[in-house]
PDB file of C-alpha atoms and ligand atoms in Angstrom:
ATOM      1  CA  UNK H 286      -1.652 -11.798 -14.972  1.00 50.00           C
ATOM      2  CA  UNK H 287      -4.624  -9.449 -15.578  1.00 60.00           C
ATOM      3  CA  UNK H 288      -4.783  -7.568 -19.081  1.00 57.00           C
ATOM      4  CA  UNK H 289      -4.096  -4.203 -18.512  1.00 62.00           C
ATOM      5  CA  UNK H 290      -5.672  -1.767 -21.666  1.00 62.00           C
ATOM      6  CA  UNK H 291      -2.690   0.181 -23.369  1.00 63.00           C
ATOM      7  CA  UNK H 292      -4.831   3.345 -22.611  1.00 63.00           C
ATOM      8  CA  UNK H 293      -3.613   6.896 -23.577  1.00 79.00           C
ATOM      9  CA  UNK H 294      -4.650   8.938 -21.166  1.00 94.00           C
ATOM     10  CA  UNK H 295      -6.781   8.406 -18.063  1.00 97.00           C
ATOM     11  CA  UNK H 296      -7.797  10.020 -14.345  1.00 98.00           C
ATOM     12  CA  UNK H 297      -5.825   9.795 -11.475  1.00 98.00           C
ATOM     13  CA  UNK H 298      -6.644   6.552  -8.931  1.00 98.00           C
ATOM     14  CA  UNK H 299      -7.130   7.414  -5.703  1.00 98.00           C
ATOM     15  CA  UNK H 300      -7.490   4.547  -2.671  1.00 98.00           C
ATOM     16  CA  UNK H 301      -8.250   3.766   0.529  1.00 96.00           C
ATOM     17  CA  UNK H 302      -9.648   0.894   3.206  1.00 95.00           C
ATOM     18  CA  UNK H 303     -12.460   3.224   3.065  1.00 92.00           C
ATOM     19  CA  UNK H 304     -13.720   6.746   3.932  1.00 91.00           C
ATOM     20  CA  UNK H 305      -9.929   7.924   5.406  1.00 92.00           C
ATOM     21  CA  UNK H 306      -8.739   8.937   1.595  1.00 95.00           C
ATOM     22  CA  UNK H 307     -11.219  11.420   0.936  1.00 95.00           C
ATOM     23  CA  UNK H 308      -9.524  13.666   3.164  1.00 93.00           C
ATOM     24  CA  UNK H 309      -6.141  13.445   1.087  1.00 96.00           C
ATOM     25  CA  UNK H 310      -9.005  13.536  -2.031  1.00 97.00           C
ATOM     26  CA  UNK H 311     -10.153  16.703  -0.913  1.00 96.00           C
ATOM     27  CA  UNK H 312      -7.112  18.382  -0.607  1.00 96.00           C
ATOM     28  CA  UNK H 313      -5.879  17.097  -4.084  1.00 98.00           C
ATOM     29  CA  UNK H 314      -8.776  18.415  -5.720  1.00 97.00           C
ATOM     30  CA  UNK H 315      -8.301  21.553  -4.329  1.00 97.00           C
ATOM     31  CA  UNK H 316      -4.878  22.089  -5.475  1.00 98.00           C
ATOM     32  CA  UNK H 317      -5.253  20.508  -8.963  1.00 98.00           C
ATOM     33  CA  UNK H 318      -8.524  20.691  -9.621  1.00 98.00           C
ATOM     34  CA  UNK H 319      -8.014  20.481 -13.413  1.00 98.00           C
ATOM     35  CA  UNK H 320      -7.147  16.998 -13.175  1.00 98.00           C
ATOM     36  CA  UNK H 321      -9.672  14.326 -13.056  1.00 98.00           C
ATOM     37  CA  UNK H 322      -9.736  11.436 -10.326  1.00 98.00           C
ATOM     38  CA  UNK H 323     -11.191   8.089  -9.660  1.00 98.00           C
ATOM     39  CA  UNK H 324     -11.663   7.739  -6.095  1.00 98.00           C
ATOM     40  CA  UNK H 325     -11.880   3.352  -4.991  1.00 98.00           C
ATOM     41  CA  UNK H 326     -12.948   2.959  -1.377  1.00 97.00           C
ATOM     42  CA  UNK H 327     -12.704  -1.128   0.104  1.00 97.00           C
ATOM     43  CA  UNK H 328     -15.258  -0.154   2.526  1.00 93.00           C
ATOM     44  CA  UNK H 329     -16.770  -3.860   2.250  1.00 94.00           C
ATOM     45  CA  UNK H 330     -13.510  -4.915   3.623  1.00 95.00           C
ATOM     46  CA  UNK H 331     -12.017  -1.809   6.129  1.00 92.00           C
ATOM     47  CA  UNK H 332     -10.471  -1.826   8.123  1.00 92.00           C
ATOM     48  CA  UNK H 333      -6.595  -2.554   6.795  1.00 94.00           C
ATOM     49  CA  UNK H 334      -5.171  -1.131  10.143  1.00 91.00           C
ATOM     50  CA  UNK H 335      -5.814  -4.650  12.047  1.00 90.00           C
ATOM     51  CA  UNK H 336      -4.802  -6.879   9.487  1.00 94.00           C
ATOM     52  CA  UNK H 337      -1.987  -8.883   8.090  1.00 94.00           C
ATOM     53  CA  UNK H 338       0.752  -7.797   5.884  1.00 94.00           C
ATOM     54  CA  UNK H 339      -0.346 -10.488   3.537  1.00 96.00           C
ATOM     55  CA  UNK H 340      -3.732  -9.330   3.334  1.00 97.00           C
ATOM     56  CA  UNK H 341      -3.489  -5.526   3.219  1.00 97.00           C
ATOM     57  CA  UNK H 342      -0.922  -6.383   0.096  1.00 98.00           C
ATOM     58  CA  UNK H 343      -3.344  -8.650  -1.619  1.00 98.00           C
ATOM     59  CA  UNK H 344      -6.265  -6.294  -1.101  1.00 98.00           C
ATOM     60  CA  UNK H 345      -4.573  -3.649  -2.132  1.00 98.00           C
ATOM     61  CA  UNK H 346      -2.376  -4.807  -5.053  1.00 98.00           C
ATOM     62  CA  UNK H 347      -6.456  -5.504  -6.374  1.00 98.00           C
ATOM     63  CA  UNK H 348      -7.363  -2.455  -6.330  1.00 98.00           C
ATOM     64  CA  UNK H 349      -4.455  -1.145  -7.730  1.00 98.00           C
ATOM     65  CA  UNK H 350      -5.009  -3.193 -10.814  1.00 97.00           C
ATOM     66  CA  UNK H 351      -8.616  -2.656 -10.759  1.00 97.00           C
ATOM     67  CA  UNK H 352      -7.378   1.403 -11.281  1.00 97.00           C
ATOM     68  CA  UNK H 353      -5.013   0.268 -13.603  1.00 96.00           C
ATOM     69  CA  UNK H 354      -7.939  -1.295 -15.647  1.00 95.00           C
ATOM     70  CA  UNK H 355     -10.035   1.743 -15.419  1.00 95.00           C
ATOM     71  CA  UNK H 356      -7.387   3.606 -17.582  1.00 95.00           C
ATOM     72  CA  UNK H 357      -5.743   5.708 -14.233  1.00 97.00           C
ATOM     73  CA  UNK H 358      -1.526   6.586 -15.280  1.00 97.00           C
ATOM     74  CA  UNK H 359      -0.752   7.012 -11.559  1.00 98.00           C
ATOM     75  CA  UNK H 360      -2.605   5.731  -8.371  1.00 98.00           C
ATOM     76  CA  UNK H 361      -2.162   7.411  -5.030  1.00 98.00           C
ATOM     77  CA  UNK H 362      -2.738   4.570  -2.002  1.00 98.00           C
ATOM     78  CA  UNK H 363      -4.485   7.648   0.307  1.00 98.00           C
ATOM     79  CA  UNK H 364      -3.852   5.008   2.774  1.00 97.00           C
ATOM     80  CA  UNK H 365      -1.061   4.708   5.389  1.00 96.00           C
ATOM     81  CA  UNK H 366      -1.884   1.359   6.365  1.00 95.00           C
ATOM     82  CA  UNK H 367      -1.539   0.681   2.346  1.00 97.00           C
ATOM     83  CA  UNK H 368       1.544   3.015   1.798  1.00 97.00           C
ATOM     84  CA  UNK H 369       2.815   1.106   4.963  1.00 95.00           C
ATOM     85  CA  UNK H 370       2.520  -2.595   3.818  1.00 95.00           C
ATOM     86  CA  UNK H 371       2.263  -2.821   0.115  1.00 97.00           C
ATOM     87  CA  UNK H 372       3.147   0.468  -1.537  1.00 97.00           C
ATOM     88  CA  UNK H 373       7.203  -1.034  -1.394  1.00 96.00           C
ATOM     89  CA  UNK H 374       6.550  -4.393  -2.813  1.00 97.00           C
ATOM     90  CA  UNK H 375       3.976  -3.171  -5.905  1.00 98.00           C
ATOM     91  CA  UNK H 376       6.104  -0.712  -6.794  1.00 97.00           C
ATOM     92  CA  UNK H 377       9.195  -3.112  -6.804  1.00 97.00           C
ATOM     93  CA  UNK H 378       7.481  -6.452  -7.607  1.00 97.00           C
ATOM     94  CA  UNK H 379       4.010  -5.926  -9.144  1.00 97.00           C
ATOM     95  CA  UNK H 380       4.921  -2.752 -11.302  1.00 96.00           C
ATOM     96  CA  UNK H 381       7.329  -3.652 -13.521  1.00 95.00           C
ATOM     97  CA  UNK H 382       5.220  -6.958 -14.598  1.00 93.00           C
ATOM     98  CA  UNK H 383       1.756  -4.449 -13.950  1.00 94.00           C
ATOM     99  CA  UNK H 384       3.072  -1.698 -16.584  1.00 92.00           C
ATOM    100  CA  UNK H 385       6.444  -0.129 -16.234  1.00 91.00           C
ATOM    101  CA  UNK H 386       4.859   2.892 -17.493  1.00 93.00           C
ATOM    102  CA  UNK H 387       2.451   4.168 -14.859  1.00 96.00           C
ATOM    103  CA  UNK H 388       3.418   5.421 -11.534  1.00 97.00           C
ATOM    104  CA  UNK H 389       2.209   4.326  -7.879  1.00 98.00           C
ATOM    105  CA  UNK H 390       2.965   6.493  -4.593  1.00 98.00           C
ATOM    106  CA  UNK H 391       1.956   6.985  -0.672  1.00 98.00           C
ATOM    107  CA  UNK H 392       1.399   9.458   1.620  1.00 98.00           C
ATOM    108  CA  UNK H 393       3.890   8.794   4.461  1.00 97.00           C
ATOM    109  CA  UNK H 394       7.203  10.010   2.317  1.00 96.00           C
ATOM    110  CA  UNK H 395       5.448  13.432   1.849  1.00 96.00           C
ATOM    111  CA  UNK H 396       4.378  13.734   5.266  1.00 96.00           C
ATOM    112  CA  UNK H 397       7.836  12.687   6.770  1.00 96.00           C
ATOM    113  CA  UNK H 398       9.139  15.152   4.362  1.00 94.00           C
ATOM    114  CA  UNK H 399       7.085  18.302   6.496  1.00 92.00           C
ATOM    115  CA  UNK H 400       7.820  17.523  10.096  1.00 94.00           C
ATOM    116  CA  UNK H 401      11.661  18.821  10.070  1.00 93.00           C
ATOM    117  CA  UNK H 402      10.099  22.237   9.785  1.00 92.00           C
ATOM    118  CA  UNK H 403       7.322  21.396  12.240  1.00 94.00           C
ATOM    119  CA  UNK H 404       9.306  20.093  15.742  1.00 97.00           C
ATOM    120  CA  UNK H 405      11.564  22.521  17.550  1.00 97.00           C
ATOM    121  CA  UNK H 406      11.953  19.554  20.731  1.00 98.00           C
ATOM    122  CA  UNK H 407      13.194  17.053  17.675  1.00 98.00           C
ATOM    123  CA  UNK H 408      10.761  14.584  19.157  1.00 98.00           C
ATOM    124  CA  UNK H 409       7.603  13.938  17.378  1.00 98.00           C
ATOM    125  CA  UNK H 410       4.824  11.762  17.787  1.00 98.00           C
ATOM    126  CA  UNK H 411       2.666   9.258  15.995  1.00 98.00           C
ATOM    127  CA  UNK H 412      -0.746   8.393  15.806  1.00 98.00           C
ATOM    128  CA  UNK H 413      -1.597   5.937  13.180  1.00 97.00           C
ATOM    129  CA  UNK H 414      -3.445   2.088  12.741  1.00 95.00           C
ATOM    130  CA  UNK H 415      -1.876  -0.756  14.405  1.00 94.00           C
ATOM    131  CA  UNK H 416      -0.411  -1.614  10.777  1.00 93.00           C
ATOM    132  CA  UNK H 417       1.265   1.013  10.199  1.00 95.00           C
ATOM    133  CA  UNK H 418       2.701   1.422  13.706  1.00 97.00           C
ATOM    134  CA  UNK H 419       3.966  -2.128  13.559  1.00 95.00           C
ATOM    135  CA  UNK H 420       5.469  -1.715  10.131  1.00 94.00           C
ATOM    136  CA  UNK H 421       7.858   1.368  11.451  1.00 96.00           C
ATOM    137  CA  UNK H 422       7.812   3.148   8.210  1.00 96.00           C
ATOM    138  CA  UNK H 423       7.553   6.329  10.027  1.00 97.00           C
ATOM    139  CA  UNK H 424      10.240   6.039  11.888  1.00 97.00           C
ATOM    140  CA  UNK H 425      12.063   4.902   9.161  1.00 97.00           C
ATOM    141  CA  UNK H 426      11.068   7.152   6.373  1.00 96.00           C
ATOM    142  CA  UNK H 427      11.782  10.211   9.317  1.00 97.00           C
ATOM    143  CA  UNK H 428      15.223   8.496  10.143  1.00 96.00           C
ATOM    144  CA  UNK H 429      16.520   9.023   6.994  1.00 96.00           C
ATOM    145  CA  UNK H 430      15.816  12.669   6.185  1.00 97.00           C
ATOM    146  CA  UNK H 431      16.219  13.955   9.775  1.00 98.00           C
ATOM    147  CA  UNK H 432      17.861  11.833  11.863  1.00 98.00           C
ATOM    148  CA  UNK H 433      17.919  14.254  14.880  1.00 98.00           C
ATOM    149  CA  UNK H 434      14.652  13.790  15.459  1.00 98.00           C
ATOM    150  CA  UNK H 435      13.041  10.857  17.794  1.00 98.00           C
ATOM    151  CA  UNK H 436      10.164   9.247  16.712  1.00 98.00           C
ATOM    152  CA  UNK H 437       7.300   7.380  19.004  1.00 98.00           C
ATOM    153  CA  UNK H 438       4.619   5.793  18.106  1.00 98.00           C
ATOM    154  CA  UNK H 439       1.009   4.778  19.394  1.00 98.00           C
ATOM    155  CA  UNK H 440      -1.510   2.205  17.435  1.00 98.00           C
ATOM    156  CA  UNK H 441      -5.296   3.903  17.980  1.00 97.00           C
ATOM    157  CA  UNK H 442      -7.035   1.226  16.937  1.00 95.00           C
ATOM    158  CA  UNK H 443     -10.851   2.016  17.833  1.00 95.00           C
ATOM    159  CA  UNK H 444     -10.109   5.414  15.986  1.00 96.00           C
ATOM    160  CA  UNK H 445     -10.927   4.060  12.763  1.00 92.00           C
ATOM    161  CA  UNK H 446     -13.944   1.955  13.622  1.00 91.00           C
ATOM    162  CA  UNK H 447     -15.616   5.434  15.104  1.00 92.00           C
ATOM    163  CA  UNK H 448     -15.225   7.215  12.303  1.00 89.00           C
ATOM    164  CA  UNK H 449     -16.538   4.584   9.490  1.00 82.00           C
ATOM    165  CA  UNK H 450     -19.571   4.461  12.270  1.00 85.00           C
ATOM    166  CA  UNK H 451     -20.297   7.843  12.184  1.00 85.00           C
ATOM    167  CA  UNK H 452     -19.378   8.436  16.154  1.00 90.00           C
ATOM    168  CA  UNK H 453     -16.321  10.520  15.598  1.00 90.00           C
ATOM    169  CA  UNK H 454     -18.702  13.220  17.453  1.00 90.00           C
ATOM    170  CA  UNK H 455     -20.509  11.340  20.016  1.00 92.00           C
ATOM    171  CA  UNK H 456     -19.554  11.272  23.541  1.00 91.00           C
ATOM    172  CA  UNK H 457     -18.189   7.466  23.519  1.00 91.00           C
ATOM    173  CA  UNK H 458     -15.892   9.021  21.028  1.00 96.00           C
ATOM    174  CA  UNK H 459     -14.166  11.329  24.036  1.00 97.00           C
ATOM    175  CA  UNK H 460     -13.035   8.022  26.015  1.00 97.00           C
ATOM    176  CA  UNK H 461     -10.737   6.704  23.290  1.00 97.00           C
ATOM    177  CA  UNK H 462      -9.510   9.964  21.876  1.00 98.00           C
ATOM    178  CA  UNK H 463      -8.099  11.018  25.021  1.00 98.00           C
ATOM    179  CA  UNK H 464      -6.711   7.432  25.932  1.00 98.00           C
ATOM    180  CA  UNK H 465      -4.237   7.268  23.043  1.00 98.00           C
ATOM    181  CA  UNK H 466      -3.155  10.928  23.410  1.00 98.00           C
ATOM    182  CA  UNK H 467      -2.416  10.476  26.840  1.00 98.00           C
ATOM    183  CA  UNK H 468      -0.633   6.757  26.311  1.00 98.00           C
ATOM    184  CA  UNK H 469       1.263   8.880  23.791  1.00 98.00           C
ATOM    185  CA  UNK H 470       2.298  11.591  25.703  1.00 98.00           C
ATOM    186  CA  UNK H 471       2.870   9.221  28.663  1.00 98.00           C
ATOM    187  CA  UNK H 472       5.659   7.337  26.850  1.00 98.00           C
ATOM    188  CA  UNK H 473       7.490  10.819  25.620  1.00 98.00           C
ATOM    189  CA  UNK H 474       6.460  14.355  27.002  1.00 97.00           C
ATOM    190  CA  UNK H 475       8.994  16.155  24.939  1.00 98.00           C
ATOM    191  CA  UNK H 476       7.077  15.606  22.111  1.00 98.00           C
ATOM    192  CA  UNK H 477       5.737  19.048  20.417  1.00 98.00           C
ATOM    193  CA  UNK H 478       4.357  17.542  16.597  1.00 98.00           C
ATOM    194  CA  UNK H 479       1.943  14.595  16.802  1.00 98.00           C
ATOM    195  CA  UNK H 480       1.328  13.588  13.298  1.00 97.00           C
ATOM    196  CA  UNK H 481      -1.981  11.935  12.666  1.00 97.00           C
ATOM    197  CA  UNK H 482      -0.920   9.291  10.424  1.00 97.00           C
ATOM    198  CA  UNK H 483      -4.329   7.686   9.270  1.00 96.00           C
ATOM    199  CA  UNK H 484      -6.591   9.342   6.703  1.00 94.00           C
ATOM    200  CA  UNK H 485      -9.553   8.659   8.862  1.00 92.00           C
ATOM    201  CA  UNK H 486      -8.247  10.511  11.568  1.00 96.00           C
ATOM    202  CA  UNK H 487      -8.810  14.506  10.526  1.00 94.00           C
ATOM    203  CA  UNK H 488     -12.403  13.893  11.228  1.00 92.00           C
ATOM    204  CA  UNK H 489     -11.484  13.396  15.035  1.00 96.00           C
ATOM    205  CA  UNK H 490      -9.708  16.443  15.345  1.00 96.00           C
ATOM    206  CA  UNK H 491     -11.810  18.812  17.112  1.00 96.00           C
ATOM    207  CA  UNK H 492     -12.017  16.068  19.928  1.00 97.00           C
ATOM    208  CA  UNK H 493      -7.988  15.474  19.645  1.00 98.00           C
ATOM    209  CA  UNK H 494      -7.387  19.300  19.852  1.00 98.00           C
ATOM    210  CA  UNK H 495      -9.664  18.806  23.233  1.00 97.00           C
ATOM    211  CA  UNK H 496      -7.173  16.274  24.692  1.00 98.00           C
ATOM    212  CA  UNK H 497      -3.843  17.804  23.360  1.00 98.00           C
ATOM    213  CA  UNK H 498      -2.163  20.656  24.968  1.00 98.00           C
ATOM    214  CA  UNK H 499      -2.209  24.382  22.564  1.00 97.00           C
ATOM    215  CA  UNK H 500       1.415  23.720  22.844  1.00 97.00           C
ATOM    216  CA  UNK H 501       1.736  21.078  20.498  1.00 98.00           C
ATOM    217  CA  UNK H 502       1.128  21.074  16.255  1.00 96.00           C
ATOM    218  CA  UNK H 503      -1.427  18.530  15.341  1.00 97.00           C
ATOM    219  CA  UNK H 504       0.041  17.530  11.475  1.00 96.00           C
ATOM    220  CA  UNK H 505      -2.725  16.661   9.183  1.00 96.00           C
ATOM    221  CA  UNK H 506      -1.748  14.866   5.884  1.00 96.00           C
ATOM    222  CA  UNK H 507      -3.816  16.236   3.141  1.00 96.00           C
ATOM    223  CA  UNK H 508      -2.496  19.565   2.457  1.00 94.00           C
ATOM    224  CA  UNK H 509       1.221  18.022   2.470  1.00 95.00           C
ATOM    225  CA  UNK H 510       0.168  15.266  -0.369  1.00 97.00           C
ATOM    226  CA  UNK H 511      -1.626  17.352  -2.424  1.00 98.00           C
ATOM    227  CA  UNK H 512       1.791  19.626  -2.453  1.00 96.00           C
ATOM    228  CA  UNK H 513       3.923  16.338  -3.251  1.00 97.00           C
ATOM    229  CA  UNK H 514       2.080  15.767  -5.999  1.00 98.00           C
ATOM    230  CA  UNK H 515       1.424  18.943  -7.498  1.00 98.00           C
ATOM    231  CA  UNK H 516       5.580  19.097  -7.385  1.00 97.00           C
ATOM    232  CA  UNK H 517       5.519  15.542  -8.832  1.00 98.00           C
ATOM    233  CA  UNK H 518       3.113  16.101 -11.623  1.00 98.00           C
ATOM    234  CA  UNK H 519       5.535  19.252 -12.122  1.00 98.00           C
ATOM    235  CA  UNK H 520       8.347  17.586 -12.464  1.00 98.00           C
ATOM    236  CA  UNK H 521       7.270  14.422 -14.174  1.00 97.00           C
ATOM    237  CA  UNK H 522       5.274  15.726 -17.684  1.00 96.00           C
ATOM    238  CA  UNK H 523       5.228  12.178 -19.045  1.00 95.00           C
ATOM    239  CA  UNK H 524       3.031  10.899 -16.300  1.00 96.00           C
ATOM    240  CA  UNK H 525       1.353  14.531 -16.186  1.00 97.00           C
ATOM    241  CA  UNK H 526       0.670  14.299 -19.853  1.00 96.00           C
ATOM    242  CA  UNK H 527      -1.510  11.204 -19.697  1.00 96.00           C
ATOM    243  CA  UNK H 528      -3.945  12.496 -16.860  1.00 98.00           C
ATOM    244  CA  UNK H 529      -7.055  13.587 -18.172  1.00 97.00           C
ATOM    245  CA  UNK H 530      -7.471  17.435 -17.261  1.00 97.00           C
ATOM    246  CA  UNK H 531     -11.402  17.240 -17.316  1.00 97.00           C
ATOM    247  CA  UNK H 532     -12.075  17.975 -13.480  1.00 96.00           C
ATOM    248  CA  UNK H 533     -14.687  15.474 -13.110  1.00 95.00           C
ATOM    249  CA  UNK H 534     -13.958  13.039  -9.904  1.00 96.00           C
ATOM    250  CA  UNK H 535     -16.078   9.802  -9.754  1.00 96.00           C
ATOM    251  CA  UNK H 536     -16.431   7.555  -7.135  1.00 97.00           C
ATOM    252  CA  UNK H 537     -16.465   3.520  -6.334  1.00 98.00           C
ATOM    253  CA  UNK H 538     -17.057   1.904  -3.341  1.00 97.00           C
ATOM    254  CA  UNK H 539     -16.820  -2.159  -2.777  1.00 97.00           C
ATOM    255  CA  UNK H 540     -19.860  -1.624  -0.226  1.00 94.00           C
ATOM    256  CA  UNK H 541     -23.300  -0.363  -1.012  1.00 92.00           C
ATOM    257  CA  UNK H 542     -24.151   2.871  -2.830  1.00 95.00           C
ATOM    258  CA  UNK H 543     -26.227   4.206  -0.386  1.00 93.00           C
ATOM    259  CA  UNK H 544     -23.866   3.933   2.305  1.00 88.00           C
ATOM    260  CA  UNK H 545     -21.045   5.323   0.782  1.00 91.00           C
ATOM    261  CA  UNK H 546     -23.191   8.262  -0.464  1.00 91.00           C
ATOM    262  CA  UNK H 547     -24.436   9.384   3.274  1.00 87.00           C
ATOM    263  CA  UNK H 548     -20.781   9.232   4.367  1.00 85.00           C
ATOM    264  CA  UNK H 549     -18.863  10.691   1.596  1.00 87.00           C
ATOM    265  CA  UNK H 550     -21.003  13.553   2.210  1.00 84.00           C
ATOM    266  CA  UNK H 551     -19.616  13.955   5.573  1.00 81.00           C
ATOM    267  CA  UNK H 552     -16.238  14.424   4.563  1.00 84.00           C
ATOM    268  CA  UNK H 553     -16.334  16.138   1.614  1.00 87.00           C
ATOM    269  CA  UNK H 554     -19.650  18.088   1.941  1.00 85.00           C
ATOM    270  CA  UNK H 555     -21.031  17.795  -1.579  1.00 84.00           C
ATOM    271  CA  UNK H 556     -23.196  14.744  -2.974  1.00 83.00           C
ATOM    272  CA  UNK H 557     -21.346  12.409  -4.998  1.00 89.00           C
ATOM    273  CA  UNK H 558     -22.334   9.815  -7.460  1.00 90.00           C
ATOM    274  CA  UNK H 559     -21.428   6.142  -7.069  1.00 95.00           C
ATOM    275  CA  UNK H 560     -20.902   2.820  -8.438  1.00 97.00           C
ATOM    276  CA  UNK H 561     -20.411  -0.239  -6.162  1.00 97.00           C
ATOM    277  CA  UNK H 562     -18.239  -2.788  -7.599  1.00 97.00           C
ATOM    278  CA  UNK H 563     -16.393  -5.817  -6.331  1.00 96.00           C
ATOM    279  CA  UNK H 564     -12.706  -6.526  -6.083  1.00 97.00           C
ATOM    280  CA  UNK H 565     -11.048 -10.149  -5.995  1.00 92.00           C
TER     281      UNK H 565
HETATM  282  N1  DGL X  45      -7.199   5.215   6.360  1.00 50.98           N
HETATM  283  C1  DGL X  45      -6.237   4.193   6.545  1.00 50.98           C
HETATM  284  C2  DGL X  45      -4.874   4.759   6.903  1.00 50.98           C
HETATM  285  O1  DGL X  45      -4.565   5.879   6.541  1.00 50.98           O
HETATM  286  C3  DGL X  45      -6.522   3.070   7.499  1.00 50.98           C
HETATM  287  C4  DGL X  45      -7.866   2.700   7.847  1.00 50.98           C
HETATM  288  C5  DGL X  45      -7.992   1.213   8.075  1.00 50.98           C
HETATM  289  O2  DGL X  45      -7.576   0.705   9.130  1.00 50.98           O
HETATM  290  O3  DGL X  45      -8.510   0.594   7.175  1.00 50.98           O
HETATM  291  O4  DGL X  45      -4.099   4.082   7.507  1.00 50.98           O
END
């Protein structure tokens, strides 16, 4: 059992495979930007999407603890893949052995919670890693607040390998974008929301709004889990009360420094400082 530090208050943990969870960062920061976050990318290890629900547990059940160590009250897992396999089990299992006092959440409850308003057909779409596909937590999670509405899914499983690349503009890009929209739209053309339902994923959009007709909403996650939380921060002052309210954000990265630098850039268009540390 690692020794967790009784710490008083602390930033807010924010993690991902890799890159993907700046987008939900970004957001986050934007509506709360008093608070002060810790943002842990695995980018030695992405991508989660392909792998076991073993592994994406273990990995991420690390870095959890790793956030835990660094002082954070509450860690958000800006990760479906992560949400999708482990979020369950730590919060059941891990957390009330981990620290019964801090607080771990996803992002696919809040964005399940935002497509009742979104689909007038009732049938929705989803884009997402093969993980989290597999797992059916969307249709799940979807199910049980409206269960007019039916869900399919498609795995896109090149999509996050272009983006930690860097290609999520190039023209090799086009071929896949299109292929999963289409195998999407192929298996259910009633469908008017298609929720993108990887973090990585908002930096292919201007080449998924290419492939998908006007006619259908394209639902981003960021904006809708930076709400959640604001509303959970609201309504839960003892976890709100032991986040620092600083507005500094720092950054780790289990790859190199330099790496993580050139890309963070590209998502969140400012330069960020880094430390690269390991996790086991
Ligand atoms: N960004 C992660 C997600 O939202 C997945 C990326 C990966 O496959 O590691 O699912």
């Amino acid at each position: 059992m690692p020794y967790i530090r009784d710490v008083i208050k602390g930033p807010i943990g924010v993690f991902d495979s890799g890159y993907g969870g700046l987008t939900i960062l970004k957001e986050i920061r934007k509506a709360l930007p008093e608070y002060d976050f810790i943002y842990l990318g695995d980018n030695a290890r992405t991508p989660y999407g392909t792998r076991s629900f073993e592994v994406v547990y273990e990995f991420t059940l690390q870095a959890v603890i790793r956030l835990f160590e660094l002082g954070c009250p509450l860690v958000i897992l800006a990760c479906n893949t992560a949400s999708a396999k482990a979020l369950r089990s730590i919060q059941q299992n891990d957390l009330p052995y981990l620290d019964k006092s801090r607080r771990v959440l996803g992002v696919i409850r809040p964005t399940a919670e935002s497509i009742g308003e979104a689909t007038k057909t009732r049938h929705v779409g989803i884009l997402a890693t093969s993980g989290t596909i597999r797992s059916e937590s969307y249709p799940m999670e979807i199910k049980k607040l409206f269960p007019d509405i039916k869900v399919t899914g498609v795995a896109c499983p090149m999509w996050v390998p272009l983006v930690e690349n860097k290609e999520f503009d190039s023209e090799g890009a086009d071929f896949f974008v299109k292929k999963y929209i289409d195998e999407l739209l192929n298996k259910d053309n009633e469908i008017d929301t298609i929720v993108l339902g990887c973090t990585h994923y908002p930096l292919l959009i201007d080449k998924i709004k290419k492939y998908t007709p006007e006619s259908i909403n394209i639902i981003t996650q960021g904006e809708y889990v930076a709400r959640s939380l604001k509303d959970y921060l609201n309504r839960h002052k003892e976890i709100a009360s032991r986040c620092i309210k600083k507005g500094k954000c720092d950054f780790l990265t289990t790859e190199s420094i330099e790496k993580f630098k050139e890309s963070a850039s590209i998502f969140l268009h400012e330069d960020v400082t880094v430390k690269s540390i390991t996790l086991e």
